[in-house]
Coordinates of C-alpha atoms (C1' of nucleotides) in Angstrom, one line a residue:
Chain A
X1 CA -13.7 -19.1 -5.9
X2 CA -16.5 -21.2 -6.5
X3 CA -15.7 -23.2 -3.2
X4 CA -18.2 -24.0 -0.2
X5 CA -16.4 -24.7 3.1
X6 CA -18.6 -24.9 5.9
X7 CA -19.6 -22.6 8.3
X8 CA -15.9 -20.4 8.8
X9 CA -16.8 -21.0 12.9
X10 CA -15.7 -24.7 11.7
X11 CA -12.2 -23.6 11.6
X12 CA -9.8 -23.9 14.2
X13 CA -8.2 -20.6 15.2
X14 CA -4.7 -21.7 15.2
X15 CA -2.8 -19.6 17.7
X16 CA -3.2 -16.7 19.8
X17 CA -2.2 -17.0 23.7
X18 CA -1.6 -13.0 23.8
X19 CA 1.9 -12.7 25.1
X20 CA 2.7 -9.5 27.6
X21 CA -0.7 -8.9 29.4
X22 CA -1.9 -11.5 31.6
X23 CA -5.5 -11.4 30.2
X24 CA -7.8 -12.4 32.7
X25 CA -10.5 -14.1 30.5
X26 CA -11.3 -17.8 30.7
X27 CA -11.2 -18.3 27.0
X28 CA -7.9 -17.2 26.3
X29 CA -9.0 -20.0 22.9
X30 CA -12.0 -19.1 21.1
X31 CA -11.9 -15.7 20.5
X32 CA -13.2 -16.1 17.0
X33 CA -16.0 -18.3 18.0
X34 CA -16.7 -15.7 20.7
X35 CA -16.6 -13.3 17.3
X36 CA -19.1 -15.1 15.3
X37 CA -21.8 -15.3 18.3
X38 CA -22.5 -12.2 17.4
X39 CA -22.6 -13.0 13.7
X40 CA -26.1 -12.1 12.0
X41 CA -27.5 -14.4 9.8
X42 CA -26.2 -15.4 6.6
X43 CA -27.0 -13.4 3.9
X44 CA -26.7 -14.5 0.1
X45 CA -25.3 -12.1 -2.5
X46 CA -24.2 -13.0 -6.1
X47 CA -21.3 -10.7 -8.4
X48 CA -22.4 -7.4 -9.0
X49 CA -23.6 -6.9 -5.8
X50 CA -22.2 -4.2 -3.0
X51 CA -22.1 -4.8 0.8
X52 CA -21.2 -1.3 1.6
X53 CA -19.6 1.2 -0.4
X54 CA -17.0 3.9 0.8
X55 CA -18.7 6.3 2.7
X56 CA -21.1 4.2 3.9
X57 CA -21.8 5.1 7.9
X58 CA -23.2 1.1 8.0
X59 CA -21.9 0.3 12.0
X60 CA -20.8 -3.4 11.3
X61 CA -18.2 -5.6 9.7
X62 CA -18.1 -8.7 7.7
X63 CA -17.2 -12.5 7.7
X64 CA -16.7 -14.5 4.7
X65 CA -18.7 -18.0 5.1
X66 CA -18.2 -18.9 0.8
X67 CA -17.7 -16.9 -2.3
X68 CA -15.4 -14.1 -2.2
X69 CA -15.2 -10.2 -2.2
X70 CA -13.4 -7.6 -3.3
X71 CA -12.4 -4.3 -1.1
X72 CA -11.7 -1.5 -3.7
X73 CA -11.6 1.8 -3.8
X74 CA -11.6 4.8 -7.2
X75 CA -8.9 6.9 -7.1
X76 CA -9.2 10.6 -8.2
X77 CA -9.1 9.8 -11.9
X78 CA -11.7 7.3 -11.7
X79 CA -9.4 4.4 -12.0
X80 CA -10.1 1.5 -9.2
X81 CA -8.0 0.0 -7.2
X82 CA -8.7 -3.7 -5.5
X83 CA -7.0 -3.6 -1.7
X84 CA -7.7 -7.1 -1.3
X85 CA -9.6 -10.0 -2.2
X86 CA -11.4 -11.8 1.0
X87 CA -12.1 -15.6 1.1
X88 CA -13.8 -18.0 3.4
X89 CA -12.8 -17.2 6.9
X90 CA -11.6 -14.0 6.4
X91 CA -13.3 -10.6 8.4
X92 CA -13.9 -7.4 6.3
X93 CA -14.4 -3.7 6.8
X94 CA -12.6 -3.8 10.1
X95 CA -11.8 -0.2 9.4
X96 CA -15.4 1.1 10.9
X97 CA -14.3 -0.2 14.2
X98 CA -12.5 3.3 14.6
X99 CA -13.7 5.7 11.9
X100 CA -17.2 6.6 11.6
X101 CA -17.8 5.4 7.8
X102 CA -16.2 2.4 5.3
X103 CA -13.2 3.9 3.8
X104 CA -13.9 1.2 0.8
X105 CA -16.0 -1.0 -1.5
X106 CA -16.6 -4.3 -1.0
X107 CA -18.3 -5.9 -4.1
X108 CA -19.2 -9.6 -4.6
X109 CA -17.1 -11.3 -7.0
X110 CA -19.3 -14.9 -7.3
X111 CA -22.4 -16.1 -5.6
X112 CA -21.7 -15.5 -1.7
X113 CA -22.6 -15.5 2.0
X114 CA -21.7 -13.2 4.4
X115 CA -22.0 -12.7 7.9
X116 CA -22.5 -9.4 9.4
X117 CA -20.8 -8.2 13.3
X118 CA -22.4 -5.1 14.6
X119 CA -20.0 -2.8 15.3
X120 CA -21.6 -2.1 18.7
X121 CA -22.1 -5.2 20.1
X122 CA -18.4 -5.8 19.4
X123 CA -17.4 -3.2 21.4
X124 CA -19.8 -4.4 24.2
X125 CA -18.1 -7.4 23.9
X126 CA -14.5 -5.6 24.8
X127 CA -15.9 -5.6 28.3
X128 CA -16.8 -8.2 29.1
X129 CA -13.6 -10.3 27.2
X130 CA -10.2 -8.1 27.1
X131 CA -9.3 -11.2 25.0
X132 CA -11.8 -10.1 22.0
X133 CA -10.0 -7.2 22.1
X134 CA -6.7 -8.4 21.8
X135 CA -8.1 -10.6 18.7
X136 CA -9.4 -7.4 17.0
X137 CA -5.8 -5.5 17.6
X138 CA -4.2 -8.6 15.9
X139 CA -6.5 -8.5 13.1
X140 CA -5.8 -4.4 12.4
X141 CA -2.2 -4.7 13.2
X142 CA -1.6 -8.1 10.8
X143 CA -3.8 -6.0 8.3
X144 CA -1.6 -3.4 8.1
X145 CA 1.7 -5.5 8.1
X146 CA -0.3 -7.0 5.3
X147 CA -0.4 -3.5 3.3
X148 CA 3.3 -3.1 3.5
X149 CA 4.4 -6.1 2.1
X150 CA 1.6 -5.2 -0.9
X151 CA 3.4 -1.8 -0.9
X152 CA 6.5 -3.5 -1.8
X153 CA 4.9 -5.5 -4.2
X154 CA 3.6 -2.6 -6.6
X155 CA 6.4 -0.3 -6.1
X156 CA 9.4 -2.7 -6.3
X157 CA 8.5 -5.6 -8.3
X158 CA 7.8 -6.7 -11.9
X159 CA 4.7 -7.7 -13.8
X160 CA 5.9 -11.6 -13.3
X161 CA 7.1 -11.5 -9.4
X162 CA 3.8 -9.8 -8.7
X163 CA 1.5 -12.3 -10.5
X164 CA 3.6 -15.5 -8.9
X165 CA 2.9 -14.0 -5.6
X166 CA -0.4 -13.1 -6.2
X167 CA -1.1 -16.8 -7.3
X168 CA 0.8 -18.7 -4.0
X169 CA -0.7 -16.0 -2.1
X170 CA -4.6 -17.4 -3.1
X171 CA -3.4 -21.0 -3.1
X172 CA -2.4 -20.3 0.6
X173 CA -5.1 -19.2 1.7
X174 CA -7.7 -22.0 0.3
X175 CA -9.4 -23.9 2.6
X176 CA -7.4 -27.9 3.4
X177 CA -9.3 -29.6 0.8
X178 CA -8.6 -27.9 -2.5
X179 CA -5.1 -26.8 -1.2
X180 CA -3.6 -29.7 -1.6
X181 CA -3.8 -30.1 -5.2
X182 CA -2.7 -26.1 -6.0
X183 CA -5.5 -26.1 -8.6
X184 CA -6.9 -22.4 -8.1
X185 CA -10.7 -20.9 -9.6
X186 CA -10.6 -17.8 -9.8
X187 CA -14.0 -15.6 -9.0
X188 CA -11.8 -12.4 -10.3
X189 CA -11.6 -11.2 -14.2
X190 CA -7.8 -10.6 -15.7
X191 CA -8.7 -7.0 -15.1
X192 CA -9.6 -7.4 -11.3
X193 CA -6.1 -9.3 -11.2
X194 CA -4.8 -6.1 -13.0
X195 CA -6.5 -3.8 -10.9
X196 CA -4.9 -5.0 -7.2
X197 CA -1.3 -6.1 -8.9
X198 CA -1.2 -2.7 -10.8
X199 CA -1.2 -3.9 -14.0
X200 CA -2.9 -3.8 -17.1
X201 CA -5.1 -6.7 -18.0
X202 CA -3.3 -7.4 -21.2
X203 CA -0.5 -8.1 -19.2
X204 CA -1.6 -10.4 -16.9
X205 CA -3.0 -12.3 -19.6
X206 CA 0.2 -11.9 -20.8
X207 CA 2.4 -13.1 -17.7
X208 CA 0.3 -16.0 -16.9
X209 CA 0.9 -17.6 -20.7
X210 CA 4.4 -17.2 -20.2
X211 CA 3.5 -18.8 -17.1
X212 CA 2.4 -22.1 -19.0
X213 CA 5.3 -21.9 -21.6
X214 CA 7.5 -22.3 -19.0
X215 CA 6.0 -24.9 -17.2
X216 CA 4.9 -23.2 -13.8
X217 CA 1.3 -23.2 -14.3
X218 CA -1.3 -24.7 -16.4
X219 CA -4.1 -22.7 -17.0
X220 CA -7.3 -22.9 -18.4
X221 CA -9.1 -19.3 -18.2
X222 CA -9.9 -19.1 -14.7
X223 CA -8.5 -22.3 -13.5
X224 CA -4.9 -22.3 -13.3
X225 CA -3.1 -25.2 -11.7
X226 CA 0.3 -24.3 -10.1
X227 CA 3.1 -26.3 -11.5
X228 CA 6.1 -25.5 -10.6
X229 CA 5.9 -23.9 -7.0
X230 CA 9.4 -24.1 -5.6
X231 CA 10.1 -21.5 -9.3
X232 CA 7.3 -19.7 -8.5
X233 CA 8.0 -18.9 -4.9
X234 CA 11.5 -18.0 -6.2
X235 CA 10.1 -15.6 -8.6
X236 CA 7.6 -14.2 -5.9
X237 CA 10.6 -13.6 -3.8
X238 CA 9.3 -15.7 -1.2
X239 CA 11.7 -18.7 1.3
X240 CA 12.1 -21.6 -0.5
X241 CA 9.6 -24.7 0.0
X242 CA 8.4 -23.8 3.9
X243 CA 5.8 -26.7 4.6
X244 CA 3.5 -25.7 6.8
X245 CA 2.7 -21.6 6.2
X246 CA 1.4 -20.2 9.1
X247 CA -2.1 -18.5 8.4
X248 CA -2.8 -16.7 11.0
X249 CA -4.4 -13.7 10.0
X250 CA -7.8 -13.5 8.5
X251 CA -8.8 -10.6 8.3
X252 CA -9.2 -7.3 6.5
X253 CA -10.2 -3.9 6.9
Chain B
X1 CA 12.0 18.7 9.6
X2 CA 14.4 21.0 11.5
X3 CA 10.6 22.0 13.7
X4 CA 10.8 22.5 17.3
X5 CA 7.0 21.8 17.9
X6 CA 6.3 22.2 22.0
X7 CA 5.8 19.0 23.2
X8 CA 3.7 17.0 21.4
X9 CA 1.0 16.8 24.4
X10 CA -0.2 21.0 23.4
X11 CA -1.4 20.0 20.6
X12 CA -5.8 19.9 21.1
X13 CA -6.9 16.3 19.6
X14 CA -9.4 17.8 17.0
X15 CA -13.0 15.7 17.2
X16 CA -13.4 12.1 18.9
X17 CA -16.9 11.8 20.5
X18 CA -17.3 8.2 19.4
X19 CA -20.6 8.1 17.8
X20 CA -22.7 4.4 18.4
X21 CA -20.9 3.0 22.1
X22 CA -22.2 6.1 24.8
X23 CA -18.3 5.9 26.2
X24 CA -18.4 5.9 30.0
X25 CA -15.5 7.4 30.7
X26 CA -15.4 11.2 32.5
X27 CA -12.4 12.2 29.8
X28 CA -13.8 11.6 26.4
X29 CA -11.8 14.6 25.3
X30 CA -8.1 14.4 26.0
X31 CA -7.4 10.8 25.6
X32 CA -4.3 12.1 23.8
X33 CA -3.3 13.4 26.9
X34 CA -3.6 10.5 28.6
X35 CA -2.1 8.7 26.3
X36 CA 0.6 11.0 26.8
X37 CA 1.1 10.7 30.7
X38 CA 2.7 7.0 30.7
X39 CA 4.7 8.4 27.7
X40 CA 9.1 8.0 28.9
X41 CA 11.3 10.8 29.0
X42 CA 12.5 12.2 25.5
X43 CA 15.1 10.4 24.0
X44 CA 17.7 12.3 21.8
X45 CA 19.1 10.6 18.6
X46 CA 20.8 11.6 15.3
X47 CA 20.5 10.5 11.6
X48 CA 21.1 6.6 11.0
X49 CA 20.2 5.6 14.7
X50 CA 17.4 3.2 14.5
X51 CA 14.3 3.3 17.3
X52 CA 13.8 -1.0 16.2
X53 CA 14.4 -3.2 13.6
X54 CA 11.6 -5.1 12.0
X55 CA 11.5 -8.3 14.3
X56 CA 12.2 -6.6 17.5
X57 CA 9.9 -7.7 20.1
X58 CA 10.5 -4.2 22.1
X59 CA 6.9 -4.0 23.2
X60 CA 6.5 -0.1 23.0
X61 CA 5.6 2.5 20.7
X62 CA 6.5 6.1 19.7
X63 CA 5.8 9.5 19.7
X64 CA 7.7 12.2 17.6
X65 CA 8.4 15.1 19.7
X66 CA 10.9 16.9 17.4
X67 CA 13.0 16.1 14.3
X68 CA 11.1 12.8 12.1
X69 CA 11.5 9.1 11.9
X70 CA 11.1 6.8 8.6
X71 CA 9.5 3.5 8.9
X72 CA 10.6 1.2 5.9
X73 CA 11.2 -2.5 5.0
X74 CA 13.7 -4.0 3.0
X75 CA 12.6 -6.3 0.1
X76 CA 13.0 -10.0 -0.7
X77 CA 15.5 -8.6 -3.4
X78 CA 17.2 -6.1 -0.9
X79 CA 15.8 -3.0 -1.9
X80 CA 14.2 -0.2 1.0
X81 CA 11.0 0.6 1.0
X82 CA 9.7 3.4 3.2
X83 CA 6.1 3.1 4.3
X84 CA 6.2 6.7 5.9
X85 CA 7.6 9.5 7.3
X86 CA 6.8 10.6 10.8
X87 CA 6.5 14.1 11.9
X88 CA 6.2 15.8 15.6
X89 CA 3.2 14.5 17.3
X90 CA 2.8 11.7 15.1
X91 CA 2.8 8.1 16.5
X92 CA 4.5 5.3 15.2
X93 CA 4.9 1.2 15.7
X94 CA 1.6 0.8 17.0
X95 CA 1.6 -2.6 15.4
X96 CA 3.3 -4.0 18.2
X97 CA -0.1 -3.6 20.0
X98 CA -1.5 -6.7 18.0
X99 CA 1.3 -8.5 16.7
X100 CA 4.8 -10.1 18.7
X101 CA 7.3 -7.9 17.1
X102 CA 7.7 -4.9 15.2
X103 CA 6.5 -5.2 11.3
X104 CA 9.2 -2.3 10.4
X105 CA 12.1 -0.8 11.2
X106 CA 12.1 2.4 12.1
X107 CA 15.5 4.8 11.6
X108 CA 15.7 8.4 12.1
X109 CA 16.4 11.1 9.5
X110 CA 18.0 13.8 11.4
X111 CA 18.2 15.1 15.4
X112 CA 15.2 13.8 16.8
X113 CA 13.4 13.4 19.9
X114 CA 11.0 11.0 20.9
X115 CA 8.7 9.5 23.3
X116 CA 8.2 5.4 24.4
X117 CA 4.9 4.2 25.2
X118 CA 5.2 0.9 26.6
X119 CA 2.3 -1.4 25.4
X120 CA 1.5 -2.9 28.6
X121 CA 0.8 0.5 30.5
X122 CA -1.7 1.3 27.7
X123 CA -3.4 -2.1 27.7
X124 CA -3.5 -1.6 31.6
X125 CA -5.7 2.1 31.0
X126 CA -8.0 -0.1 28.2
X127 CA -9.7 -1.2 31.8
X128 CA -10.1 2.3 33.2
X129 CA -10.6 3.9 30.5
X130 CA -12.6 2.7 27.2
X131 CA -12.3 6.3 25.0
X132 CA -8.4 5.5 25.1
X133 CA -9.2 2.1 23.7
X134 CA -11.7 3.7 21.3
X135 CA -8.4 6.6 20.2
X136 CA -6.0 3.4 19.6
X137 CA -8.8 1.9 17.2
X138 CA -9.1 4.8 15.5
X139 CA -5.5 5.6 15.3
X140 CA -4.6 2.0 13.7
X141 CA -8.1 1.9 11.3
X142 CA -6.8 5.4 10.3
X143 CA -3.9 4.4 9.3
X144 CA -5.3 2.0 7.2
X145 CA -7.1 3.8 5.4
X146 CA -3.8 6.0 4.3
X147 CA -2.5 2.9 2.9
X148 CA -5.2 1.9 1.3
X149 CA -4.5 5.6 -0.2
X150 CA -0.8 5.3 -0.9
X151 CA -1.3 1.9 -2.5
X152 CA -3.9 4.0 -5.1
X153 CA -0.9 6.5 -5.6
X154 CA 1.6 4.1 -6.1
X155 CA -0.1 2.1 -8.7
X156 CA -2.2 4.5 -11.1
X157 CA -0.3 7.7 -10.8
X158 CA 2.6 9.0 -12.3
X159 CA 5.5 10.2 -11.1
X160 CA 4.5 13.8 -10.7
X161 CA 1.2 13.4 -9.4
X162 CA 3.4 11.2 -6.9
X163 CA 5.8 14.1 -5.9
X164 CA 3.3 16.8 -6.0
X165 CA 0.8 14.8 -3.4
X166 CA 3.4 13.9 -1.3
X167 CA 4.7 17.9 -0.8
X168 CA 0.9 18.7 -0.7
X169 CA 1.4 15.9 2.3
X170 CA 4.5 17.0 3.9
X171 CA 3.1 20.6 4.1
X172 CA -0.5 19.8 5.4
X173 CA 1.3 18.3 8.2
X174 CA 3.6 21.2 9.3
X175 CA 3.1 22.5 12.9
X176 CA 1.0 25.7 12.0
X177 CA 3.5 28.4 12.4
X178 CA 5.4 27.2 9.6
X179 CA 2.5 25.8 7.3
X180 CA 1.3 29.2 6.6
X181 CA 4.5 29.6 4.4
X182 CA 4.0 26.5 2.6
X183 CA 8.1 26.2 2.5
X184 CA 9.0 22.7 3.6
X185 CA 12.7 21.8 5.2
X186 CA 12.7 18.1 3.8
X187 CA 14.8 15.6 6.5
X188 CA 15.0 13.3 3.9
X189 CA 17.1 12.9 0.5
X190 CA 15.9 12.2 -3.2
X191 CA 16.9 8.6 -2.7
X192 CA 14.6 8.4 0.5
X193 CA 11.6 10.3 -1.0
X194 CA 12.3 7.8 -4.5
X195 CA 11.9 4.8 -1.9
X196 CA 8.7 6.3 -0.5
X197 CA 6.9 6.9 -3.6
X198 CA 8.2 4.2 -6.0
X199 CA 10.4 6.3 -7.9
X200 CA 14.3 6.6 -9.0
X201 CA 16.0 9.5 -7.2
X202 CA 17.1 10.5 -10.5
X203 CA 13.6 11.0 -11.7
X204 CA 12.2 12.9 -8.2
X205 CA 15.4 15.0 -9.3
X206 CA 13.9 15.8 -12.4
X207 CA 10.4 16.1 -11.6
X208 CA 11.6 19.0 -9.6
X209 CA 13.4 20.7 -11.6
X210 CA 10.2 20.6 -13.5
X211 CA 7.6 21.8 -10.9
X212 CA 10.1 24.8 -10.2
X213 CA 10.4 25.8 -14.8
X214 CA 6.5 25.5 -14.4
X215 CA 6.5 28.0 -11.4
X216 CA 4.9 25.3 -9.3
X217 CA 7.7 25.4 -6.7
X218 CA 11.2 27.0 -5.6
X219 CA 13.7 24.5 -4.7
X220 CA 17.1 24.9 -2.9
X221 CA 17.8 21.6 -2.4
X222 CA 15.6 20.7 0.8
X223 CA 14.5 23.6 1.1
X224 CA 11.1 23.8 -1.0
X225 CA 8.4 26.2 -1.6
X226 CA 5.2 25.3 -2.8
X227 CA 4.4 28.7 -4.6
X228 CA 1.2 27.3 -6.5
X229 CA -1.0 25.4 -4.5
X230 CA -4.1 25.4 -6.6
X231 CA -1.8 23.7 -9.3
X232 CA -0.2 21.0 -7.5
X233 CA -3.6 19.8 -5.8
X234 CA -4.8 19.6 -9.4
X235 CA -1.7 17.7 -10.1
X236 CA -2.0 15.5 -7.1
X237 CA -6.1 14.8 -7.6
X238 CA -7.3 16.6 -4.6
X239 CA -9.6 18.6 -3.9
X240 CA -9.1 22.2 -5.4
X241 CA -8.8 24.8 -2.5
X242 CA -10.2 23.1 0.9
X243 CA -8.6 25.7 3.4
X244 CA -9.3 23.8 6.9
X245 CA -7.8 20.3 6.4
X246 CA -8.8 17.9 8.7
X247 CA -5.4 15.8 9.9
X248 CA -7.3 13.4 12.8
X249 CA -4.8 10.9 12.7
X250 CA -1.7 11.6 13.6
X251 CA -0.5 7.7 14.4
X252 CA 1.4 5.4 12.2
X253 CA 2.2 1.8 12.9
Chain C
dT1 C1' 39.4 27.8 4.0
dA2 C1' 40.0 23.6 2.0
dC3 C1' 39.4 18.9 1.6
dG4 C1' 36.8 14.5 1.0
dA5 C1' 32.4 12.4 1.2
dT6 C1' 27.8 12.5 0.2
dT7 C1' 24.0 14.2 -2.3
dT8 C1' 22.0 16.2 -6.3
dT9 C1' 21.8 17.3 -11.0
dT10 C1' 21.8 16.4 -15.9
dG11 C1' 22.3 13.7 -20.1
dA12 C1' 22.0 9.5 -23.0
dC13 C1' 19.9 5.2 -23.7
dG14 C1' 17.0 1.2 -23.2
dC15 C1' 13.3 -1.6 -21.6
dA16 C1' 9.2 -3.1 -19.1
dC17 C1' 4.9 -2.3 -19.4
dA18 C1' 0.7 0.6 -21.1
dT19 C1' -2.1 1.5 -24.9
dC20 C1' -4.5 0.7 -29.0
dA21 C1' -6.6 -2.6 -32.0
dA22 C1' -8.4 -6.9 -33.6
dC23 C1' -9.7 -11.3 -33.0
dA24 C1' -11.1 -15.7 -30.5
dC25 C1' -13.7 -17.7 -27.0
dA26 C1' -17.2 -18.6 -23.6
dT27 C1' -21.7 -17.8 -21.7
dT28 C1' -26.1 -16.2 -21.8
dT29 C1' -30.3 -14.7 -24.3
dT30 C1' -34.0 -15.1 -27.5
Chain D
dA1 C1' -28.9 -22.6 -33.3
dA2 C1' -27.9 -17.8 -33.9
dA3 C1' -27.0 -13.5 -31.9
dA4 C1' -25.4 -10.7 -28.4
dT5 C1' -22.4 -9.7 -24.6
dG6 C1' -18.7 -10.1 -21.7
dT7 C1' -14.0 -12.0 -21.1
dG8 C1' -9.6 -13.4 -22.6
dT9 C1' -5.8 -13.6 -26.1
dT10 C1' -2.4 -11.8 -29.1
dG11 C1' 0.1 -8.5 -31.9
dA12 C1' 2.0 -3.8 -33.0
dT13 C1' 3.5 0.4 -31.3
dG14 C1' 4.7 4.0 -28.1
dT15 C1' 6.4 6.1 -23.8
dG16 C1' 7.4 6.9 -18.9
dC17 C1' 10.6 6.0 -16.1
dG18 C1' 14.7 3.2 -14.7
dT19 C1' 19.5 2.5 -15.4
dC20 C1' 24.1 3.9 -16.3
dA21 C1' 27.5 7.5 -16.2
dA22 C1' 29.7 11.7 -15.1
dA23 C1' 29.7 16.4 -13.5
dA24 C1' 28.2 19.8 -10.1
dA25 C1' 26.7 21.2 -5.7
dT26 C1' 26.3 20.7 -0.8
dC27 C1' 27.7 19.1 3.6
dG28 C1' 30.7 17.6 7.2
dT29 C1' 35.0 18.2 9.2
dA30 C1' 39.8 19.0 9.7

DNA sequence: TACGATTTTTGACGCACATCAACACATTTT
DNA sequence: AAAATGTGTTGATGTGCGTCAAAAATCGTA
């Protein structure tokens, strides 16, 4: 997405006093700092290039530090299918924590770092802080709270209310800076776009031009400025306005 | 599913030596049992009655012991959405282990009988016992993985490859005396299958009618046989054959 | 057994989106 | 600067499946 925010341990975790158990470490705050102790060195990739592939028994999971990936997967008639696109901040592969191999892809979309967690040392880590733990529960459970809302996205809704939501749904998740304006820069192709909305490519081209007719967006190829978001939202199906959007997730498997 | 499985705890968990972390605890077999001895007493319910509501905070999760459950969400525009149906022995709302509140609602399809786990009790055995922690992971990553699947399914395939993977679904799961049949006793209607797969009733109607011309099935309204196997894997884009089919997971959230 | 309610089937019709096919850009290469 | 390559746009056409409507079958229950 062509943006550099500093080192993701920069950011502030913005919640997570676990409610129920009274867990017994001293950083109940922190957990992701604890996380990205354990964080290998960055590692520079550019597009093209594969971190794992499905299959692959590689024992560790990703960060995010700048760039973006994409987590895909080919279905039985060769066609793929993007699960998610991962931006700054956001963890990756989570799924090895409990099966023995990736069950996708993750390719790099633009020039990128990543940060790898061995699988192992998380686990030591569980020990030691039952708060880690906790973190790494949110992360899968969020994850797969995520997958039903897409499931309802590609089996209820049309070419337009999927593209609206696709389009807050990046916006949301850029860093403070850039945010602010709504002007997006996208490191995926129309097909990519196609490819995790279920759509053809022609139509999101398609969809996004209508887009500009009407006054919600503005875009220029890959940057596309969001106009009109209180139409937008309405078309993604999503509460009107809403300020402050609550983040609290990233992650991914 | 009209099955009267035993209780859920005779069934043998398949694999789980968890490769990478040596494990220290005595039981790394049988952590299903364990999981299964702060299970509550059986609960009886009907069709309609509801286990939770997406929202709830009831910090517990399920197991089917008899009958099925669905687990669905409703739509910005108020349509249902079913994320899955849940068969004896299968767990479901384990999101509630990472996140406040239930992500789904879960309402049963017919007399049923299930299990609670309160979420508590098994954060309490995390402490004693680490291959329980290791079972949850894999339980939740699992199911990730499926919906990474279903999301393949429900936006490249069409609707028959749809129907004829989701029998090839249903009947994998059966409790062995009846799988060797291959006749399933669906719990749930044509609407409730459309929801699942993305598809009007009307047309899972049809496509049945189809698969039984071609000779691929025998329908009597729920009650279906799947008389050509090799043809409907095909169909679906498995594997052709494949007698032993691994089914490790047995969890939903 | 008979009744009403729900579910399932079947047909007719239309539309949202895929597919096919050029063409227009933009970016990189030589 | 021209050529080559990948990406995006736009139009024409087709179709898979949704929608609407009504009859038929099944189930629940009196």
């Amino acid at each position: 997405m062509n943006i550099n925010v500093g080192t993701s341990a920069s950011r502030t975790t913005p919640f997570l006093p676990v409610r129920g158990t009274p867990t017994i470490s001293a950083t109940s705050r922190g957990t992701r700092e604890l996380l990205m102790s354990i964080a290998g060195p960055p590692r520079r990739y550019v597009r093209g290039q594969h971190l794992f592939h499905a299959g692959d028994s590689d024992p560790s999971l990703y960060v995010v530090e700048s760039g973006s990936v994409k987590l895909y997967g080919i279905t039985s008639s060769g066609a793929e299918q993007i699960f998610a696109f991962c931006l700054p901040g956001e963890f990756f592969g989570l799924d090895v924590l409990g099966e023995p191999a990736h069950g996708s892809s993750a390719g790099v979309l633009e020039p990128t770092t990543v940060r790898a967690l061995p699988v192992p040392e998380i686990r030591a880590m569980y020990r030691r802080i039952p708060a880690v733990q906790h973190r790494i529960h949110r992360l899968l459970a969020h994850r797969i709270n995520e997958l039903y809302e897409q499931m309802m996205v590609l089996s209820k809704k049309r070419a337009d209310e999927r593209l609206a939501g696709f389009l807050l749904g990046i916006d949301a998740r850029l860093p403070e800076p850039q945010r602010a304006a709504h002007i997006l820069r996208l490191s995926m192709s129309r097909y990519e776009i196609g490819c995790y909305l279920g759509l053809a490519l022609e139509t999101v081209s398609r969809i996004l031009r209508r887009f500009d007719d009407e006054g919600l967006t503005r875009t220029r190829t890959r940057r596309i400025q969001l106009c009109d978001l209180e139409r937008l939202r309405a078309l993604a199906g999503l509460a009107l306005s809403g300020p402050a959007r609550t983040t609290p997730g990233i992650l991914f498997a």
